[in-house]
Coordinates of C-alpha atoms in Angstrom, one line a residue:
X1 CA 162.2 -72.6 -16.3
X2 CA 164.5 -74.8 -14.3
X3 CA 163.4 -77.5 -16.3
X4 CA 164.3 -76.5 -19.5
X5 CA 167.7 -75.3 -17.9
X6 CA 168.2 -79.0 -16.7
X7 CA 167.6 -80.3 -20.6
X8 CA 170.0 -77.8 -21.5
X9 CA 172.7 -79.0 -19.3
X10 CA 171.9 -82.8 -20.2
X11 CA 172.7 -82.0 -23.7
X12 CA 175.7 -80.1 -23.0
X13 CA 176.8 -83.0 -21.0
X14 CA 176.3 -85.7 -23.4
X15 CA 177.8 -83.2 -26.2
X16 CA 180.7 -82.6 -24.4
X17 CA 181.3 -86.9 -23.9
X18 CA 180.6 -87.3 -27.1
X19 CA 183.7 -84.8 -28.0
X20 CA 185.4 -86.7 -25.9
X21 CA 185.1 -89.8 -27.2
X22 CA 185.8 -88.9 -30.2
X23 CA 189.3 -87.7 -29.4
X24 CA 190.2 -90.3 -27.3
X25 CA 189.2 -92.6 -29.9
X26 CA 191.7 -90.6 -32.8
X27 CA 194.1 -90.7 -30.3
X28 CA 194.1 -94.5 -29.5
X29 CA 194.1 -95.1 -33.2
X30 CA 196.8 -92.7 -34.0
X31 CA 199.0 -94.3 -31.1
X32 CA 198.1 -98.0 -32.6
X33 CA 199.2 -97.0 -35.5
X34 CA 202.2 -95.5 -34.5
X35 CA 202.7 -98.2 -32.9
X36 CA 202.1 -100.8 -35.1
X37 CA 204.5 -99.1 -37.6
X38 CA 207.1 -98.8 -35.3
X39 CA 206.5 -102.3 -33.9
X40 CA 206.7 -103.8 -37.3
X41 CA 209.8 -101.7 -38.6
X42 CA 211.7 -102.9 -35.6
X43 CA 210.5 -106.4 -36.0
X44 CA 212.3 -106.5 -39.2
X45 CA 215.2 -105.5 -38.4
X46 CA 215.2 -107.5 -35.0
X47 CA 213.7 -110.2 -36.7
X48 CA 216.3 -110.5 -39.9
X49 CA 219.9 -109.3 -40.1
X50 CA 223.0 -109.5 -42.3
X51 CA 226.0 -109.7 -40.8
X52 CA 229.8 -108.9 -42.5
X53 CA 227.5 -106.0 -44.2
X54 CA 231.0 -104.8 -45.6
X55 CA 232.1 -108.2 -47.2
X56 CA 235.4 -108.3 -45.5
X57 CA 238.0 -110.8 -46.6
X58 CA 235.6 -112.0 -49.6
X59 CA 233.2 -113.8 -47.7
X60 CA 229.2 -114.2 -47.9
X61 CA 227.7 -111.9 -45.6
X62 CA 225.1 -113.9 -43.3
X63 CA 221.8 -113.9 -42.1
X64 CA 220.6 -113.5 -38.7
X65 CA 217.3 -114.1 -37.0
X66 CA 216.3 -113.3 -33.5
X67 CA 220.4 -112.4 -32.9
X68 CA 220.8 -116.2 -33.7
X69 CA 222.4 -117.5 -36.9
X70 CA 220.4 -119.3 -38.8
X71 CA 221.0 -123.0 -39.2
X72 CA 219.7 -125.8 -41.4
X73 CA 217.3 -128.3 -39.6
X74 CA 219.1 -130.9 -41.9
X75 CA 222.5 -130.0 -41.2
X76 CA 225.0 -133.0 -40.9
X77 CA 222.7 -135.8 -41.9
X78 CA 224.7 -138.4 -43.8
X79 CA 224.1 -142.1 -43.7
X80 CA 227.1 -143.1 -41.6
X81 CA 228.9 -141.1 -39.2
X82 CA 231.2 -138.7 -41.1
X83 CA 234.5 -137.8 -39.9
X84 CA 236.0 -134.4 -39.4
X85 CA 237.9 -134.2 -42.6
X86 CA 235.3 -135.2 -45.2
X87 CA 232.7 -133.1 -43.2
X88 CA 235.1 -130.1 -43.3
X89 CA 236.2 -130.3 -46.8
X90 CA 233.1 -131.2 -48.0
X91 CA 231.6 -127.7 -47.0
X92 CA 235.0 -126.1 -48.0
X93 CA 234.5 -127.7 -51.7
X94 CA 230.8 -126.4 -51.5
X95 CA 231.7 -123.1 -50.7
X96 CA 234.7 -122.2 -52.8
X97 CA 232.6 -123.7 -56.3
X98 CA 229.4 -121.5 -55.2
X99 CA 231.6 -118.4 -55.2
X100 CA 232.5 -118.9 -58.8
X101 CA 228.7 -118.2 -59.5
X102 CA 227.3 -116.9 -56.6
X103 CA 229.3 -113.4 -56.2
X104 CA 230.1 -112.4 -52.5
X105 CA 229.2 -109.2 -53.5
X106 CA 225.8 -109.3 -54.4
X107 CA 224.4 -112.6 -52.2
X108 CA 223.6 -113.2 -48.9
X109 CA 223.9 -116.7 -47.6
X110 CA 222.2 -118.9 -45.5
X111 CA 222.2 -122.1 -44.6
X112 CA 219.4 -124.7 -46.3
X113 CA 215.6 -124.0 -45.1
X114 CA 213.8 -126.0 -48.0
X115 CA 215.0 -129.8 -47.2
X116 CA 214.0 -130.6 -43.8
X117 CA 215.9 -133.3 -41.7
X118 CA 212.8 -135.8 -42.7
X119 CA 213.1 -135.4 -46.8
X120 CA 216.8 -135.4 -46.4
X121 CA 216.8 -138.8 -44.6
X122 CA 214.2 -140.5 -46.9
X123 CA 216.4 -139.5 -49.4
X124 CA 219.6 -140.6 -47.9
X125 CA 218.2 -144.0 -47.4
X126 CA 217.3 -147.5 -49.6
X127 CA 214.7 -147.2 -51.8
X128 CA 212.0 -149.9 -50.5
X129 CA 208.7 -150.2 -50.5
X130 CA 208.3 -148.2 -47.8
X131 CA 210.3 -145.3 -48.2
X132 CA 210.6 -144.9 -52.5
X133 CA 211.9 -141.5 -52.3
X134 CA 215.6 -143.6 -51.2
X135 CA 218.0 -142.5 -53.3
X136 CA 220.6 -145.5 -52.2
X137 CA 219.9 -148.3 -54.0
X138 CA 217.4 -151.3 -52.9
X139 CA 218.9 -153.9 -50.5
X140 CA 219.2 -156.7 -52.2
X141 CA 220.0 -158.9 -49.1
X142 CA 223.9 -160.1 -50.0
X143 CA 226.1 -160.4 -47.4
X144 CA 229.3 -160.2 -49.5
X145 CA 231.0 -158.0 -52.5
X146 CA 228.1 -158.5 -54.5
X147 CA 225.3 -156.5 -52.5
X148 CA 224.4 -153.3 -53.4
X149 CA 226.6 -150.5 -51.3
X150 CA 225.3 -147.5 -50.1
X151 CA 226.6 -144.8 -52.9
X152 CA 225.5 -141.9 -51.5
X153 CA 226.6 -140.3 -48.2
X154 CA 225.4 -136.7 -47.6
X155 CA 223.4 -134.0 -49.2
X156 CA 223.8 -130.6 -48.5
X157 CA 222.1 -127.4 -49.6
X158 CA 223.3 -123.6 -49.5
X159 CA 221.1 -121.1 -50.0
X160 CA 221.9 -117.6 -51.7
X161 CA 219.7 -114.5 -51.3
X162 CA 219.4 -110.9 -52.3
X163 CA 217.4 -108.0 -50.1
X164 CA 214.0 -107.8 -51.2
X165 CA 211.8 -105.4 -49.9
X166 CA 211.8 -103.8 -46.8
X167 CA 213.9 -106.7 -44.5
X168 CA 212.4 -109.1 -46.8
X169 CA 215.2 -111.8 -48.3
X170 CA 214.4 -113.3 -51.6
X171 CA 215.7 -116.9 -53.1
X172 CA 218.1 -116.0 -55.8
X173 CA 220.6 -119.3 -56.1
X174 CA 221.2 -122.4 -54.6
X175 CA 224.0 -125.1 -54.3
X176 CA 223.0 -128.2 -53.5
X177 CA 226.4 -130.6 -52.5
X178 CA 226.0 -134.5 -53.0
X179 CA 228.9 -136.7 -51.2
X180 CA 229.1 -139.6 -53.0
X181 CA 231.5 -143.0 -51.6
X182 CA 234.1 -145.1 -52.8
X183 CA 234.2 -147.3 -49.9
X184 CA 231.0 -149.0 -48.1
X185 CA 231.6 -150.6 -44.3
X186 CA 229.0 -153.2 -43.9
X187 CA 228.8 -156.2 -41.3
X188 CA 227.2 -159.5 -41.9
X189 CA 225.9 -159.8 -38.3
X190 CA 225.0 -157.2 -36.0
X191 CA 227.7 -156.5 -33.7
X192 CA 230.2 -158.1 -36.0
X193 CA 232.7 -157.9 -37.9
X194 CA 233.5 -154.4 -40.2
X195 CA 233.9 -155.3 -43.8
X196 CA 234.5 -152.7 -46.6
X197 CA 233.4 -152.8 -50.1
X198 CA 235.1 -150.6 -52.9
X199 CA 233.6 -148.5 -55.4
X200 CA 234.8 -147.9 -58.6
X201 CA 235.7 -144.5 -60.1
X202 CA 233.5 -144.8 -62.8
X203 CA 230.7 -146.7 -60.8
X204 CA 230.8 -143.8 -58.2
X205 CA 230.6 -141.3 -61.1
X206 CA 227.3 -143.1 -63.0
X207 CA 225.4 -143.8 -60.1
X208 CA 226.6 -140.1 -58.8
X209 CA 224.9 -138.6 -61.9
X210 CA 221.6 -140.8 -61.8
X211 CA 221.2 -139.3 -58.0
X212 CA 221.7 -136.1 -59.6
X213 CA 219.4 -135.8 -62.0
X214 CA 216.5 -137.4 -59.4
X215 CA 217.8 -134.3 -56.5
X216 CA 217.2 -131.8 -59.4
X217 CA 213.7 -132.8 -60.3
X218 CA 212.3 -133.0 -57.0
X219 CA 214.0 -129.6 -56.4
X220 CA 212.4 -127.9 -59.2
X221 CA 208.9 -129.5 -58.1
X222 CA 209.4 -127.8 -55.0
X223 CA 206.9 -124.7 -55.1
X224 CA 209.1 -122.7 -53.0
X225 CA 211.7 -122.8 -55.4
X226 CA 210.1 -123.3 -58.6
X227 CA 211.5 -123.4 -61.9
X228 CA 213.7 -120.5 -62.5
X229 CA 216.1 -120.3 -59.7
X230 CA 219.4 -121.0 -60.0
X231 CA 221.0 -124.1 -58.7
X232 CA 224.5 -125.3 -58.8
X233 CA 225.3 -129.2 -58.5
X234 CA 228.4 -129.4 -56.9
X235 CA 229.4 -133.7 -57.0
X236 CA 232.2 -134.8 -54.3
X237 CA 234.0 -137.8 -53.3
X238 CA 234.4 -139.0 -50.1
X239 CA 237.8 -139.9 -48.6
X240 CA 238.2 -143.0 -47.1
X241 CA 237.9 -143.2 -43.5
X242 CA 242.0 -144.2 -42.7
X243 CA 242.9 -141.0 -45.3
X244 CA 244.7 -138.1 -43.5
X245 CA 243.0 -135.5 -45.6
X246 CA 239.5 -135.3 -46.8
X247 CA 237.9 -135.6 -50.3
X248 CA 237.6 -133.6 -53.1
X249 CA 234.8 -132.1 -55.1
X250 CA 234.8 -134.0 -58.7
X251 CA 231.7 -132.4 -61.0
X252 CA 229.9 -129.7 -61.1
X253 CA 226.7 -128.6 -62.9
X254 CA 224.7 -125.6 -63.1
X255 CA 221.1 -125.3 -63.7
X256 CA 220.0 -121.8 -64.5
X257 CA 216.5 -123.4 -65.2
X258 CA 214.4 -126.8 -65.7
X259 CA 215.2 -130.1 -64.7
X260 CA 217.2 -131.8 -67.2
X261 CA 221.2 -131.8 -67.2
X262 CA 223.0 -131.8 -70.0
X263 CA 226.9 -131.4 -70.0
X264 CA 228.9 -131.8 -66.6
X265 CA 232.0 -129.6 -65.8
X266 CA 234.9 -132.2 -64.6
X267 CA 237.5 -130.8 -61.9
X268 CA 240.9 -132.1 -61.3
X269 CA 241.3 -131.6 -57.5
X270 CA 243.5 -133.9 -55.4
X271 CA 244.8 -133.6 -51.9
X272 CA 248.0 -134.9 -50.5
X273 CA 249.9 -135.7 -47.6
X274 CA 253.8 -134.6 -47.3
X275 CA 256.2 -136.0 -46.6
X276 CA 255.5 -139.0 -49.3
X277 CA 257.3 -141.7 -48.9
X278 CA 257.8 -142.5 -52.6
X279 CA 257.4 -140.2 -55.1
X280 CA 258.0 -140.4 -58.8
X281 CA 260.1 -137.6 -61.0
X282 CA 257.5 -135.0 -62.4
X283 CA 254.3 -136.7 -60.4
X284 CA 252.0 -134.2 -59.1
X285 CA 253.5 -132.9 -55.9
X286 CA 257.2 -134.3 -56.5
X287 CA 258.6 -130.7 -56.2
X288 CA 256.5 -129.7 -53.5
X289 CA 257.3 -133.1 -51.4
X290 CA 260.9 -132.2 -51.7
X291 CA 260.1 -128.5 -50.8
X292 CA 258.6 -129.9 -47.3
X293 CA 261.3 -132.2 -47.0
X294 CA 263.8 -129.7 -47.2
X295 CA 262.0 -127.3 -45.4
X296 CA 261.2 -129.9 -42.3
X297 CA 265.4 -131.0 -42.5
X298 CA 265.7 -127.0 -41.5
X299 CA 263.6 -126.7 -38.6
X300 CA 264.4 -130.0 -37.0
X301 CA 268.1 -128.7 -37.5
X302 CA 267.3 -125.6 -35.2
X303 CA 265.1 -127.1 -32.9
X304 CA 265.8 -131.1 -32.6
X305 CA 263.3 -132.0 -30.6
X306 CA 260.4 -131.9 -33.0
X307 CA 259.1 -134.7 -33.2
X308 CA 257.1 -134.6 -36.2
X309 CA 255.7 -132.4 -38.9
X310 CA 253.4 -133.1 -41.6
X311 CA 251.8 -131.2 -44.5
X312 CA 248.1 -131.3 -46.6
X313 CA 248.6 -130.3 -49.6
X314 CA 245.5 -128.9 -52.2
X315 CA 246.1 -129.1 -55.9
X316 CA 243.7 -127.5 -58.6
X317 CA 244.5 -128.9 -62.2
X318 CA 247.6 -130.2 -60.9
X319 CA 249.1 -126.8 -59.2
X320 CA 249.1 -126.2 -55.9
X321 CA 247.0 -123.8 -54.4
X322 CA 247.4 -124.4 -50.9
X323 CA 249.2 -126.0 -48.0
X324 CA 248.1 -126.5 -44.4
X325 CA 251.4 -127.9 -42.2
X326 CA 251.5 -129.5 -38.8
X327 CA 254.7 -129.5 -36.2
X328 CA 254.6 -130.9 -33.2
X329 CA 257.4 -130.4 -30.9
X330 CA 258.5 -132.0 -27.5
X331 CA 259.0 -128.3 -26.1
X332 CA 256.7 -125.7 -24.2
X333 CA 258.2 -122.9 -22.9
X334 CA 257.0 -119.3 -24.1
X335 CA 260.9 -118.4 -25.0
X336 CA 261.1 -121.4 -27.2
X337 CA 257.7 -121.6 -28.9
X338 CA 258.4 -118.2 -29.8
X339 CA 261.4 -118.3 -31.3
X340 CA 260.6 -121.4 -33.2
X341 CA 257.9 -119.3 -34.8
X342 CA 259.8 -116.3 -35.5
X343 CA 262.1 -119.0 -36.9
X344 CA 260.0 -120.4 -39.2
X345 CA 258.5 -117.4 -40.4
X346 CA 262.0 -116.2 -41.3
X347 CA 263.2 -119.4 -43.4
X348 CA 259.1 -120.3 -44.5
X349 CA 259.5 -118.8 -47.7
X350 CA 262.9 -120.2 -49.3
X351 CA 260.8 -123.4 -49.6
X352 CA 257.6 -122.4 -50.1
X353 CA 256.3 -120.0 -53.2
X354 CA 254.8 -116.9 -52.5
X355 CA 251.4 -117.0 -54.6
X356 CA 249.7 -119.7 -52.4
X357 CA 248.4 -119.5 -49.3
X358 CA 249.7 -121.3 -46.0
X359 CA 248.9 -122.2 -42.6
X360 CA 251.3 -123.6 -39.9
X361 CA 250.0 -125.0 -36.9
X362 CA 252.7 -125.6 -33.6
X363 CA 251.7 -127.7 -31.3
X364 CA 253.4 -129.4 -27.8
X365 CA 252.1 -132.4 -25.9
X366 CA 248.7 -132.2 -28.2
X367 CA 247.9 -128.7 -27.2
X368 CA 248.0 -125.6 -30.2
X369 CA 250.5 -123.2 -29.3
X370 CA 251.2 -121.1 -32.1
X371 CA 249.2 -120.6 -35.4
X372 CA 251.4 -119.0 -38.8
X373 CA 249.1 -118.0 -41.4
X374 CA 249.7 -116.3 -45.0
X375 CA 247.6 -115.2 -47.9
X376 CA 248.8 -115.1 -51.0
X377 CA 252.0 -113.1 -51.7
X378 CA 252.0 -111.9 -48.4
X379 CA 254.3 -112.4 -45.2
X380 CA 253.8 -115.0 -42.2
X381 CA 251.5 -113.1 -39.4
X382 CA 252.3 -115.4 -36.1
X383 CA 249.6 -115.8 -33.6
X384 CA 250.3 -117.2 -29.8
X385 CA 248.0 -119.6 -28.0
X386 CA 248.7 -119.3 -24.4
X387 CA 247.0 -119.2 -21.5
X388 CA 246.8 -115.9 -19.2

């Protein structure tokens, strides 16, 4: 009798574990899986996001990854040190063009992830027999005007995406920018002397589309990108390296699809430097040269000790379309920065139209006091530099 009442309770037992088990094993899974849901949903949105969700002032919104901006491992690889103003207009001219196809509105950009800093500098450099992806022609071993210069400068890629699903971001454009030179420094020796060789328009332009066509192919070939993404061309000439302002975008193509180009789009963009010091009657920029002049006469008239002031002036199909200016004064005092700024906002637009956009920069002993910015059609909004 007590035995069988000891089986009994044996059974119980291991019935009762068994139940046991069996929840804590639902449980367990139902937490994993909880947790894996949660884990991956806030992942995502740790992992990717868009910033400027609201599209303020007409810019891309951006992506983020990790709460870092995402940057291209090949940014700023050109085959010579760049300076400031080519490297900034360059990505200026990239930029603007993109929007024309690209709409702010509906793409999300980001900087290039499909060249990598090794491609980008095989293709930057000779083509030899060790490197034939070089998209810079062979070295033909001259030491004079008649070697082969070094066309092309920098490459750079922009890419636009739209929300997939979930935090996913999809491929949807592309603009791939290609600096091309009209001036090549070379030295005969190492260590000696700089020499410069010039480039022809029309050379720059012929070997600019042969580069071209070859960056568009290998593009395409890419997997990742494939066949059917879009990709805008956007061609750009370098300034020279003594210029005061940087170079202008001069081609563009778009490629909705394939490899092959067809027809380029030309622009007519120049960039110029006020005050000229000879300008002919109905040239582009005469009117605006005397403009500055006039305007510059003013200031220095209420405020003599500026030294200096100096404009860059954008033109699109010969009218302006925008004007960044530069005074630098001999003065520092918070009393007179401030109503030098106030005066030049006042008198700003007797000289200046009112449907382009401006910048003014003040500085004193090299140091940026006071900024004056407008947008189109709008008023000067002053901001103050100093230190607390």
């Amino acid at each position: 009798m007590l035995k069988n009442r000891r089986r009994l309770t044996i059974t119980q037992f291991l019935i009762l574990l068994f139940v046991l088990l069996v929840v804590v094993v639902g449980v367990l899974y139902f937490f994993n899986n909880n947790q894996n849901s949660t884990s991956s949903s806030s992942s995502s949105s740790s992992t990717i996001q868009v910033i400027n969700a609201n599209n303020k002032q007409g810019e891309y919104k951006t992506v983020v990854k990790n709460g870092s901006y995402v940057t291209s491992a090949a940014r700023g690889i050109a085959v010579t040190t760049e300076d400031g103003l080519n490297a900034q207009s360059f990505e200026q001219a990239i930029n603007e063009l993109s929007k024309k196809f690209f709409s702010t509105k509906k793409y999300i950009f980001q900087e290039g992830q499909y060249l990598s800093a090794t491609t980008l500098n095989d293709w930057l450099d000779r083509y030899s027999s060790s490197n034939k992806l070089g998209l810079n022609p062979v070295n033909n071993g001259k030491t004079d005007n008649s070697r082969n210069p070094e066309y092309l400068q920098s490459i750079e890629e922009n890419d636009f995406m739209t929300e997939g699903s979930g935090s996913n971001l999809n491929l949807a454009g592309m603009t791939i920018g290609i600096a091309m030179n009209r001036t090549d420094s070379y030295t005969k020796t190492t260590g000696g002397i700089t020499y410069t060789q010039s480039i022809s328009k029309a050379e720059m332009v012929a070997q600019g589309k042969t580069i071209a066509s070859k960056v568009l192919a290998r593009l395409r070939a890419n997997k990742k990108i494939g066949n059917n993404v879009p990709i805008l061309i956007v061609m750009y000439q370098n300034a020279s390296s003594s210029s005061l302002v940087g170079g202008v975008p001069y081609a563009y193509y778009m490629s909705k699809s394939g490899s092959k180009i067809s027809a380029w789009h030309n622009l007519d963009y120049q960039n110029l430097i006020f005050p000229e010091q000879s300008t002919t009657t109905g040239s582009v920029g005469s009117q605006d040269n005397t403009n500055f002049v006039n305007f510059e006469d003013d200031i220095e008239g209420f405020f003599p000790t500026i030294s200096s002031a100096t404009a860059q002036a954008r033109y699109e199909d010969k009218t302006l379309t925008g004007m960044k200016i530069t005074v630098n004064t001999s003065f520092y005092s918070v009393s007179e920065i401030k109503a030098f700024s106030t005066y030049i906002s006042e008198v700003g637009p007797k000289y200046f139209t009112k449907d382009i956009p401006i910048t003014i920069s003040v500085y004193a002993s090299n140091q940026l006091l006071a900024v004056l910015s407008r947008s189109s059609g709008s008023n000067f909004k002053v901001t103050y530099l100093y230190s607390y």
